[in-house]
PDB file of C-alpha atoms and ligand atoms in Angstrom:
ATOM      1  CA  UNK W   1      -5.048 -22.112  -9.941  1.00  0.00           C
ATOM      2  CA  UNK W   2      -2.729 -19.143  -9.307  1.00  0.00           C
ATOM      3  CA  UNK W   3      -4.417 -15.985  -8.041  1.00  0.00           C
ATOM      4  CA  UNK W   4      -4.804 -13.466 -10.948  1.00  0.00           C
ATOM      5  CA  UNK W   5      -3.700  -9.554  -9.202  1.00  0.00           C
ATOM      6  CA  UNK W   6      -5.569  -6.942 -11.373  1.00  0.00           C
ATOM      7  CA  UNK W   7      -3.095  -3.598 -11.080  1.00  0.00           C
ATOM      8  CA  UNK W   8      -1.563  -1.038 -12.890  1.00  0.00           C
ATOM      9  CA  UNK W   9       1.650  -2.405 -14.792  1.00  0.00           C
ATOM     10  CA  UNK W  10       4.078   0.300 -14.075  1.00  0.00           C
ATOM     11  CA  UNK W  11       3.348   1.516 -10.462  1.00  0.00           C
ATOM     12  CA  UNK W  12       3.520  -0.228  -7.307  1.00  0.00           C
ATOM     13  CA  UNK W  13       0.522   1.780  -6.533  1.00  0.00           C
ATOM     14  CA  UNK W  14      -1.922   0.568  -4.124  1.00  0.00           C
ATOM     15  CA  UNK W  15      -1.379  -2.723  -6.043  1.00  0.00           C
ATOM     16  CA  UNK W  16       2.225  -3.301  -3.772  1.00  0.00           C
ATOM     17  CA  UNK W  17      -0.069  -3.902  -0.584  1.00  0.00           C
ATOM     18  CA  UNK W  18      -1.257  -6.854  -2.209  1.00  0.00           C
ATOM     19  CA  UNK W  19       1.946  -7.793  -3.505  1.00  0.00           C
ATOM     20  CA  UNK W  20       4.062  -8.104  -0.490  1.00  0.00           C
ATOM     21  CA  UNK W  21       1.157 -10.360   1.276  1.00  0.00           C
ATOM     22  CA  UNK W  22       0.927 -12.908  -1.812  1.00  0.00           C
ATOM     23  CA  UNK W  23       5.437 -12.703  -2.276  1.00  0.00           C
ATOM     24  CA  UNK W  24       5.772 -13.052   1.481  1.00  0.00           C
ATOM     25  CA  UNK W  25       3.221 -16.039   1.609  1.00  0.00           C
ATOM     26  CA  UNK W  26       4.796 -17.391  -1.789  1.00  0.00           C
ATOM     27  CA  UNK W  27       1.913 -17.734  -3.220  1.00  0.00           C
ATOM     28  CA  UNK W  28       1.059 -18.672  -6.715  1.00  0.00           C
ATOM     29  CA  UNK W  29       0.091 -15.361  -8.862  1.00  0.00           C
ATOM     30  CA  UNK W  30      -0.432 -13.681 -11.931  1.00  0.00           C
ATOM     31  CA  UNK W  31       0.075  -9.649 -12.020  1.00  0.00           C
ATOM     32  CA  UNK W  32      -2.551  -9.680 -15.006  1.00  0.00           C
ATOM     33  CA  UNK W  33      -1.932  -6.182 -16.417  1.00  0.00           C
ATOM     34  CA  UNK W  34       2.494  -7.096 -16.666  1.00  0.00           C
ATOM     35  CA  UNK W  35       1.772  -9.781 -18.894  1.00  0.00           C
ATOM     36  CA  UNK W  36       1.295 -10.227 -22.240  1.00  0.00           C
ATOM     37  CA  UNK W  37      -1.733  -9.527 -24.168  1.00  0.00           C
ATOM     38  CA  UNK W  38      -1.176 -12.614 -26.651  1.00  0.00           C
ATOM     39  CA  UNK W  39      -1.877 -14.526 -23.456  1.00  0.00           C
ATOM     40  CA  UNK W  40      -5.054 -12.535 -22.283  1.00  0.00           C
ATOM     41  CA  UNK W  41      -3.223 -10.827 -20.453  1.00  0.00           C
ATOM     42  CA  UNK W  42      -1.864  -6.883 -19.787  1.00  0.00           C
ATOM     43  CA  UNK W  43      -3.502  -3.614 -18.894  1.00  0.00           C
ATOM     44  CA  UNK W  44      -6.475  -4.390 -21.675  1.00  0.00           C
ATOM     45  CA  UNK W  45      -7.445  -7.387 -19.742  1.00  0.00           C
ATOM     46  CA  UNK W  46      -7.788  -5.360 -16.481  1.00  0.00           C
ATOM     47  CA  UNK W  47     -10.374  -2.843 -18.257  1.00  0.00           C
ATOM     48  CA  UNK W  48     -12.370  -5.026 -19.997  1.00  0.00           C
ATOM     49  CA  UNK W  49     -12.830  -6.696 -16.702  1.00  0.00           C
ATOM     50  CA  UNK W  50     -14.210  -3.846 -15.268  1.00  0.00           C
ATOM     51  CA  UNK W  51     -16.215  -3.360 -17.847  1.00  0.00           C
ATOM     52  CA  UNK W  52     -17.600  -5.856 -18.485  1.00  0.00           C
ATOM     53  CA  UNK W  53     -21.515  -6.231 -19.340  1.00  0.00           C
ATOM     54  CA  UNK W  54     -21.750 -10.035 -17.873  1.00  0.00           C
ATOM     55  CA  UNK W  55     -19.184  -9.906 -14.698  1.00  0.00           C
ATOM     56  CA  UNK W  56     -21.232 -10.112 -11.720  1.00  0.00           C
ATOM     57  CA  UNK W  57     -19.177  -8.860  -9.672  1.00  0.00           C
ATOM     58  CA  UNK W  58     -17.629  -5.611 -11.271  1.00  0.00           C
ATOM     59  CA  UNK W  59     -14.796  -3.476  -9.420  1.00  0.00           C
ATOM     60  CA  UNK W  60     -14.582  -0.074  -9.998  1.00  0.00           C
ATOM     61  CA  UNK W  61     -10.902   0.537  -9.516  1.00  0.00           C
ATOM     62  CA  UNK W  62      -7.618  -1.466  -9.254  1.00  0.00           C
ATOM     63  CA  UNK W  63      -6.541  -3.260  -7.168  1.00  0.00           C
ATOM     64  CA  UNK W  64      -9.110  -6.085  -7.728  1.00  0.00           C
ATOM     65  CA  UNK W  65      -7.843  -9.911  -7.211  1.00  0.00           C
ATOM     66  CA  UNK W  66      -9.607 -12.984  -9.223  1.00  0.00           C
ATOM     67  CA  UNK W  67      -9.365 -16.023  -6.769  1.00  0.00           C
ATOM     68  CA  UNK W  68     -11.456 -18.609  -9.533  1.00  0.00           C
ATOM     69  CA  UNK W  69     -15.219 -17.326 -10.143  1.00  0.00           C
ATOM     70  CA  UNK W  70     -14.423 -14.785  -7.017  1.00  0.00           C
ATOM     71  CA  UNK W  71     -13.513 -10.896  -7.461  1.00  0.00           C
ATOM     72  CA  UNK W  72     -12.851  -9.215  -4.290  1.00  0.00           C
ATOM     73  CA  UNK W  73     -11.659  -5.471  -4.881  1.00  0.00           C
ATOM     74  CA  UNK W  74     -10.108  -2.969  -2.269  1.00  0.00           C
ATOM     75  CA  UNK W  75      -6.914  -3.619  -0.869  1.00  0.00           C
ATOM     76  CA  UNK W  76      -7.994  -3.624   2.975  1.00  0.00           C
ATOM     77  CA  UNK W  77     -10.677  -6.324   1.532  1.00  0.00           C
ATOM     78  CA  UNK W  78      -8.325  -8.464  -0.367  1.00  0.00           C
ATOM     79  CA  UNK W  79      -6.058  -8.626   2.482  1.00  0.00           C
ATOM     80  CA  UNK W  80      -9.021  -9.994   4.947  1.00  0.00           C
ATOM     81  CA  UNK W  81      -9.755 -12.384   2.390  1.00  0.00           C
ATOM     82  CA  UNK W  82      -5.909 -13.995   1.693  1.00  0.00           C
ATOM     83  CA  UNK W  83      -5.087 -13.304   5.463  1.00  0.00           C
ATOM     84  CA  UNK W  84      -6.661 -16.627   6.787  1.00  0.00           C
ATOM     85  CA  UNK W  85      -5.360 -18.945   3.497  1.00  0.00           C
ATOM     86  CA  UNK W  86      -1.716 -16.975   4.316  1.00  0.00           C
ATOM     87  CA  UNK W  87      -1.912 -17.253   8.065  1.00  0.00           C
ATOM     88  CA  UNK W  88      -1.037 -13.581   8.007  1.00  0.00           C
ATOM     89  CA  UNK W  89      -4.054 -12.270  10.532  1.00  0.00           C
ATOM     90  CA  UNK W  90      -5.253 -14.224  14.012  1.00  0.00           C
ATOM     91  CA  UNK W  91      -7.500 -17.298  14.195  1.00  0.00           C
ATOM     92  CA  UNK W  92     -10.160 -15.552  15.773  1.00  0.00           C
ATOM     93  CA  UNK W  93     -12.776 -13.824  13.837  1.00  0.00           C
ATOM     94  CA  UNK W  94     -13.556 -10.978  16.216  1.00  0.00           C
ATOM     95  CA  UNK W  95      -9.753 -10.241  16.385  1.00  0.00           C
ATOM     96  CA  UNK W  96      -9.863 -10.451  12.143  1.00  0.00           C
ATOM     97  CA  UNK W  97     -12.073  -6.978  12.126  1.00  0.00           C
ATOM     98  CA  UNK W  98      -9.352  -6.009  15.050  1.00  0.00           C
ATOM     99  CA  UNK W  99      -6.499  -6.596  12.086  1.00  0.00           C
ATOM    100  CA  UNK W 100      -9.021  -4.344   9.370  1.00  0.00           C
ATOM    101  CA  UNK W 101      -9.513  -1.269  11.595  1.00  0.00           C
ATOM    102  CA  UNK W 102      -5.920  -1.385  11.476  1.00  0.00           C
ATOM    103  CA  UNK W 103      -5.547  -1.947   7.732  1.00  0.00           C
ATOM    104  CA  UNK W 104      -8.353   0.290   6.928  1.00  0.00           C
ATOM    105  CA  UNK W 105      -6.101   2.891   8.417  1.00  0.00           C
ATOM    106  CA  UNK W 106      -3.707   2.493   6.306  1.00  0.00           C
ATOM    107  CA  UNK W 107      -5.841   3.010   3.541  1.00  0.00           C
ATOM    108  CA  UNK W 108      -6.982   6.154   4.724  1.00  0.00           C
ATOM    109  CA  UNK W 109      -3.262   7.239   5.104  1.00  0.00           C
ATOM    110  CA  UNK W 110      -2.924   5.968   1.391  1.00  0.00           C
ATOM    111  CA  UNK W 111      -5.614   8.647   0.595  1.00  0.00           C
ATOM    112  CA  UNK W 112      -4.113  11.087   2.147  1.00  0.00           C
ATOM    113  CA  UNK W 113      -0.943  10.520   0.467  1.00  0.00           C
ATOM    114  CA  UNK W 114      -2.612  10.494  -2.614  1.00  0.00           C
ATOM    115  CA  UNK W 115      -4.110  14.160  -2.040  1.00  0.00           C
ATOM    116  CA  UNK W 116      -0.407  15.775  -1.302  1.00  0.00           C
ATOM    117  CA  UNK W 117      -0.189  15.834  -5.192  1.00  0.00           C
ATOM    118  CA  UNK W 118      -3.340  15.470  -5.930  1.00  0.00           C
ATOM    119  CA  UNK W 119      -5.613  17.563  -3.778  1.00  0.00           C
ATOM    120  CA  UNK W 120      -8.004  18.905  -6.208  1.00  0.00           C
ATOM    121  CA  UNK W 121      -8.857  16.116  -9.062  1.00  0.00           C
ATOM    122  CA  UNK W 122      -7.307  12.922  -9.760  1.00  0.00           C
ATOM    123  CA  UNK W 123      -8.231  13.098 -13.216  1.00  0.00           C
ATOM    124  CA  UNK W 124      -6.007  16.055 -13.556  1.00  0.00           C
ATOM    125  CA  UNK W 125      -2.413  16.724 -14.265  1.00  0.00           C
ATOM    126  CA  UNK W 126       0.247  17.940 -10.686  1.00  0.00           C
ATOM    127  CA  UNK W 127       1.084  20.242 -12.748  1.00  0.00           C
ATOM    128  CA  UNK W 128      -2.667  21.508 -12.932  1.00  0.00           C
ATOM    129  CA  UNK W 129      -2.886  21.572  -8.509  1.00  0.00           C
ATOM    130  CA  UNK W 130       1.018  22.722  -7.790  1.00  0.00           C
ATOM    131  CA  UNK W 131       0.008  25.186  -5.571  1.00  0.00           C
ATOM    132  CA  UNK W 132      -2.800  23.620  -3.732  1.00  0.00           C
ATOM    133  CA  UNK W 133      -1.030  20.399  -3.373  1.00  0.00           C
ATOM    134  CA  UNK W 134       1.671  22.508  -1.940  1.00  0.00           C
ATOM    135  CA  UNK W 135      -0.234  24.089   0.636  1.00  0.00           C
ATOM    136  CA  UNK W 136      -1.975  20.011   1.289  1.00  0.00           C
ATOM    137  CA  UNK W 137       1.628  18.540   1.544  1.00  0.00           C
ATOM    138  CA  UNK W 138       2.388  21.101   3.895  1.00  0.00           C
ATOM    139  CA  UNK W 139      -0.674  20.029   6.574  1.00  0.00           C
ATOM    140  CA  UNK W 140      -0.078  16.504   5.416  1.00  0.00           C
ATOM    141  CA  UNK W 141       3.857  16.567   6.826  1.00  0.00           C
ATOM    142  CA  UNK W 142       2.998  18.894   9.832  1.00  0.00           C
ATOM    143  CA  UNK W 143       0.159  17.119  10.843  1.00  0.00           C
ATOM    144  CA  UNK W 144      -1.501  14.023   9.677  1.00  0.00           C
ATOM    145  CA  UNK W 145       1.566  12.466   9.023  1.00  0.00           C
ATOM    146  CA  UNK W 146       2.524  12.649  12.618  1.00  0.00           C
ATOM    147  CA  UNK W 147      -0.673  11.701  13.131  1.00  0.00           C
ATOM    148  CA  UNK W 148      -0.948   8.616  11.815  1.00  0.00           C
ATOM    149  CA  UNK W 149       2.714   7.640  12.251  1.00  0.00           C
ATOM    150  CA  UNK W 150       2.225   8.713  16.123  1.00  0.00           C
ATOM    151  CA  UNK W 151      -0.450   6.459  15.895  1.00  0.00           C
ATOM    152  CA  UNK W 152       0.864   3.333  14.540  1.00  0.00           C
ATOM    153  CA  UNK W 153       3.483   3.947  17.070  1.00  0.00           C
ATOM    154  CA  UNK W 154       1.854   3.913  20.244  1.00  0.00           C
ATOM    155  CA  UNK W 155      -0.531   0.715  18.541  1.00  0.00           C
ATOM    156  CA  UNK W 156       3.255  -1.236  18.399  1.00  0.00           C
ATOM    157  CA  UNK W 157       4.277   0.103  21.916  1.00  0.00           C
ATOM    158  CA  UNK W 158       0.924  -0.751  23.443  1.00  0.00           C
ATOM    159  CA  UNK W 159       0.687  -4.355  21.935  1.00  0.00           C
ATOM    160  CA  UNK W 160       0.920  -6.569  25.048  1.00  0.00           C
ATOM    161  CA  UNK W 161       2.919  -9.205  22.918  1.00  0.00           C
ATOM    162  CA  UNK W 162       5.379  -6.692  22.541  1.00  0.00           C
ATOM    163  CA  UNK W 163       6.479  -4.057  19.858  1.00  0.00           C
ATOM    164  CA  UNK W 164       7.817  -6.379  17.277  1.00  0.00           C
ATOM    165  CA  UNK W 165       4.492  -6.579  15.396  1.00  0.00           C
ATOM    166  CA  UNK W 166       1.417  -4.220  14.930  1.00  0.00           C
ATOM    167  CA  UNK W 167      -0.920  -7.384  16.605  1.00  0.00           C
ATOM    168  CA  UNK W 168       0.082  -9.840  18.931  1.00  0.00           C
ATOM    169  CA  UNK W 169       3.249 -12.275  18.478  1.00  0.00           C
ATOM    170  CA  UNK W 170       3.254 -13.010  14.686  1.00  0.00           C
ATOM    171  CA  UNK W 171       3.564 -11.164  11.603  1.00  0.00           C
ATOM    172  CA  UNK W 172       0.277 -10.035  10.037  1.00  0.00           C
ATOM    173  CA  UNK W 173      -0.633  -8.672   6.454  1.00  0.00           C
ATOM    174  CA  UNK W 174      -0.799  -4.730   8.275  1.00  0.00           C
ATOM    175  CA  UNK W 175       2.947  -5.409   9.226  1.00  0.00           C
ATOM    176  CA  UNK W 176       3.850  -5.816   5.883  1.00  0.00           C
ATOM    177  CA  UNK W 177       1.991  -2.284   5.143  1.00  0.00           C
ATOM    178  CA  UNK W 178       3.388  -0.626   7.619  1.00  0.00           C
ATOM    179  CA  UNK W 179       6.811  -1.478   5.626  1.00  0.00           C
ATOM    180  CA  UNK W 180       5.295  -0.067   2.396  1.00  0.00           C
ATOM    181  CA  UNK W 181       4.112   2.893   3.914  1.00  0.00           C
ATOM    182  CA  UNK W 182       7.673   3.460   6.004  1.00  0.00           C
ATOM    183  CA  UNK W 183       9.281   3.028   2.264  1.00  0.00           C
ATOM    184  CA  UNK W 184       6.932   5.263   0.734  1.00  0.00           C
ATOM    185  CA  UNK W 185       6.980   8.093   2.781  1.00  0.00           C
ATOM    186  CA  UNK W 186      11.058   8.086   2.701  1.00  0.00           C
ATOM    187  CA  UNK W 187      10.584   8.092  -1.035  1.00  0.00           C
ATOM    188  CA  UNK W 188       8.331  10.874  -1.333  1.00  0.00           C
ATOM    189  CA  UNK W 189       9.511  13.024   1.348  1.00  0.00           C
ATOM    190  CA  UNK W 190      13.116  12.573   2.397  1.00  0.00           C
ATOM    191  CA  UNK W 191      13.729  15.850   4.253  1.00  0.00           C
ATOM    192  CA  UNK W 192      10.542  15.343   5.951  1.00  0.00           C
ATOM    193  CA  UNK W 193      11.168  11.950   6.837  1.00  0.00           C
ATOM    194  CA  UNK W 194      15.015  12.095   7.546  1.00  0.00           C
ATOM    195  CA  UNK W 195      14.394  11.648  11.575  1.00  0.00           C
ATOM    196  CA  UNK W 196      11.844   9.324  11.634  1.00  0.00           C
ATOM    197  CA  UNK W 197      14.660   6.397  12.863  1.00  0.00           C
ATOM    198  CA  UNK W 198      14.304   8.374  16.549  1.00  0.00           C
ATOM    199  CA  UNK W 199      10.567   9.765  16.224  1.00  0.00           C
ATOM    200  CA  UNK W 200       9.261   6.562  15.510  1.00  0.00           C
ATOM    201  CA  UNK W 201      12.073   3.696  16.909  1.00  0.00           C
ATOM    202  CA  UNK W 202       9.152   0.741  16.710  1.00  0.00           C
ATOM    203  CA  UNK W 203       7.670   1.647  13.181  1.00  0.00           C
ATOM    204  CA  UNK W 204      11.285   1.248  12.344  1.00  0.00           C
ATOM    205  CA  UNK W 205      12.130  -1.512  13.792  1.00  0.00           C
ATOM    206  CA  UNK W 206       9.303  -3.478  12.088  1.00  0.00           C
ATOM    207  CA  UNK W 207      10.307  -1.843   8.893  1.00  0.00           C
ATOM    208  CA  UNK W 208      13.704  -3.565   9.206  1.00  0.00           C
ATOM    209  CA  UNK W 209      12.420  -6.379  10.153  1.00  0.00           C
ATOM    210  CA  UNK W 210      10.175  -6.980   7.490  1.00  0.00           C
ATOM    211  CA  UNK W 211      12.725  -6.018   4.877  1.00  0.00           C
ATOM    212  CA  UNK W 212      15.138  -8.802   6.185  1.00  0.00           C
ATOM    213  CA  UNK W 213      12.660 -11.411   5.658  1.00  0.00           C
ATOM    214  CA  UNK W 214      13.311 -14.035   3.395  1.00  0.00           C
ATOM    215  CA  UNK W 215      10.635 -14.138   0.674  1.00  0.00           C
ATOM    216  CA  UNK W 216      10.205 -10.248   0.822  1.00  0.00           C
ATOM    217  CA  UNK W 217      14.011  -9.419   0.837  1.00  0.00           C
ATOM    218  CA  UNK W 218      13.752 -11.793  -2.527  1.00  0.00           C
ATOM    219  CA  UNK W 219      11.385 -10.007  -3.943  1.00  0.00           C
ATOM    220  CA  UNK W 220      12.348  -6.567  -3.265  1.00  0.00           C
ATOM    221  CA  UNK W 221      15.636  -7.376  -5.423  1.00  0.00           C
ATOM    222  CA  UNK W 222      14.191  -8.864  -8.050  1.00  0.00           C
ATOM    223  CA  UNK W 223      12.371  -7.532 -11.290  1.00  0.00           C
ATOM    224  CA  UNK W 224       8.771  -8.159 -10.172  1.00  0.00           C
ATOM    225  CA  UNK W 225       9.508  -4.783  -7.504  1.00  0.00           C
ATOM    226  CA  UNK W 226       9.051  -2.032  -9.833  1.00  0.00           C
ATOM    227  CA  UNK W 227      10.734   1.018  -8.898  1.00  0.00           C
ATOM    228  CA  UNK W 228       8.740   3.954  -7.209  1.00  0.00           C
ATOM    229  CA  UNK W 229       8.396   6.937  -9.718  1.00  0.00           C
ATOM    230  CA  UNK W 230       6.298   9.822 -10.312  1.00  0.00           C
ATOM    231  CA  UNK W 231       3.144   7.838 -11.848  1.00  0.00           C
ATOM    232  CA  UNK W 232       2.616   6.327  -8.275  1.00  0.00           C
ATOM    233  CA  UNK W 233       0.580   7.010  -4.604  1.00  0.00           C
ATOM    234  CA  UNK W 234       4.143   8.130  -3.496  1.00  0.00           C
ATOM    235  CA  UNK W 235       5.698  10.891  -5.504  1.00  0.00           C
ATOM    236  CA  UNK W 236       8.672  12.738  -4.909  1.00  0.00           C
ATOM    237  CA  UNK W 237       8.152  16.252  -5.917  1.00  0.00           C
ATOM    238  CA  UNK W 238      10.984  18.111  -3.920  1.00  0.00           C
ATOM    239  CA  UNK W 239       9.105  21.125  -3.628  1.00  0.00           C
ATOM    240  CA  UNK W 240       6.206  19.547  -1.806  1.00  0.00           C
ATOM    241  CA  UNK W 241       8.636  17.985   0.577  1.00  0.00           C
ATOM    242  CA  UNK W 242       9.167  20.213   3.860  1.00  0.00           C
ATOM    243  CA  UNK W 243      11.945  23.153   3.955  1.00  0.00           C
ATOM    244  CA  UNK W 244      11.095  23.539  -0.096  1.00  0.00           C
ATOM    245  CA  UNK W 245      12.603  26.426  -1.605  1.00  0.00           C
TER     246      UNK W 245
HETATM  247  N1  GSH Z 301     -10.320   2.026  -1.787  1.00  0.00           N
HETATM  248  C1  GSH Z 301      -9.662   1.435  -2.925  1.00  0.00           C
HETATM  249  C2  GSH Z 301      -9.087   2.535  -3.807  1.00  0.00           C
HETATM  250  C3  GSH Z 301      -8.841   2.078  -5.217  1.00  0.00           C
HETATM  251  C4  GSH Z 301      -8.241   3.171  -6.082  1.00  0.00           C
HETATM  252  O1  GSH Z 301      -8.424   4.371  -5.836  1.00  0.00           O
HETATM  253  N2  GSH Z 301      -7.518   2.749  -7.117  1.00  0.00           N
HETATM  254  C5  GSH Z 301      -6.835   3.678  -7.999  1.00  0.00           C
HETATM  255  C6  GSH Z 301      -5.473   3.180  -8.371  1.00  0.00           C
HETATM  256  S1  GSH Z 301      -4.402   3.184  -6.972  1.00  0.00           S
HETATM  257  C7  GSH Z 301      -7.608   3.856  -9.282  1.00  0.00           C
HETATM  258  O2  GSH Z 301      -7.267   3.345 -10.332  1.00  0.00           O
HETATM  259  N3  GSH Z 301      -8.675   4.631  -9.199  1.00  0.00           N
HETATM  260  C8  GSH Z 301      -9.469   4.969 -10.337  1.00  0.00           C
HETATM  261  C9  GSH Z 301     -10.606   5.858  -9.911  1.00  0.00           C
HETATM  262  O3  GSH Z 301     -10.803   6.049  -8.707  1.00  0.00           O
HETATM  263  O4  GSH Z 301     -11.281   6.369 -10.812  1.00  0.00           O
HETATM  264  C10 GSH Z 301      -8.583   0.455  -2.426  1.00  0.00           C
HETATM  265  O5  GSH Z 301      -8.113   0.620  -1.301  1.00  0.00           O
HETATM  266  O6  GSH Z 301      -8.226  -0.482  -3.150  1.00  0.00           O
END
């Protein structure tokens, strides 16, 4: 039985985490909401799933993945849960919730991300919160973003296996985040993000790294990738990147 991935249809979203983990383990799977609804399928599958009056085990929000009678929601979560079957996160369980914390970062990055154009409500327009998601894009670039990217930095520098990966000598499912996030924050800010080659040589390195390999260098050229655009956690908006006129 493929695994069924429960996701927007035209972003790569928070959905993409999920993505690269299941492409780089080629793994059987089903992006529910880009198929078609004469087979079940498509965005009207993915809400009557969540809300549904028998489910058990209703999500809230997308990303949510279907693994048989199981639905595990939250990207971080989904991750620990195809890690093991993938080997993409260590053997030992202790060192698993190591591999989270680090994940669970991420997502709180994501967040963050999210706010720059979104800082007052996410059920309203940009154009509603210009100015305030000026003024959070603004902190975001001066601060957090160095913040966590500073972060994830010294994480790769301090790893005793060496820099190559985010925990010890193999690749893990946060590695291939780390990639998403590099992409994403080139997307949505490019002046802010045009040095980050000599602020931030490891991050780098792992994003080329993990952009060479096989199944993900596959994927990223073929139609399954959707493009970033403005519907998506990354958004470029030049005048919320820094230096905006
Ligand atoms: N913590 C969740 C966040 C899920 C989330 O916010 N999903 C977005 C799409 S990227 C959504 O559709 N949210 C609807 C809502 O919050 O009302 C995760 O990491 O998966």
């Amino acid at each position: 039985m493929p695994y069924e991935l429960y996701y927007w249809d035209s972003i790569q979203g928070r959905g993409e985490f999920v993505r690269l983990a299941l492409e780089e383990a080629g793994a059987g799977y089903i992006d529910v909401c880009r198929g078609l609804a004469s087979e079940g399928q498509g965005v009207h599958a993915m809400i009557a799933m969540m809300k549904s009056k028998s489910e058990p085990h209703i999500p809230l929000a997308p990303p949510f993945l279907k693994d048989g009678d199981l639905v595990i929601s939250h990207v971080a979560n989904i991750l620990m849960y195809l890690g093991p079957k993938f080997g993409l996160t260590p053997e030992d369980q202790g060192l698993r919730h190591v591999v989270n914390g680090l994940q669970l970062t991420i997502t709180d990055l994501v967040a963050e991300v999210h706010d720059t154009h979104h800082p007052i409500a996410t059920s309203k327009y940009y154009e509603e919160q210009k100015e305030e998601a000026k003024a959070r894009a603004a902190e975001f670039i001066d601060n957090r973003m160095p913040k966590f990217l500073g972060y994830f930095e010294r994480v790769l520098r301090q790893n005793p296996q060496g820099p190559a990966h985010i925990f010890g000598d193999r690749l893990t499912y946060v590695d291939l985040s780390l990639f998403q996030v590099f992409e994403g924050l080139r997307y949505a800010f490019p002046r802010a993000t045009a040095h980050l080659a000599t602020q931030y040589p490891h991050l780098t390195a792992l994003h080329d790294a993990v952009e060479k390999r096989p199944n993900i260098a596959r994927y990223l050229k073929s139609e399954r990738r959707i493009p970033f655009n403005k519907d998506g956690i990354f958004r470029h908006y030049p005048e919320l990147d820094k230096n905006a006129a």
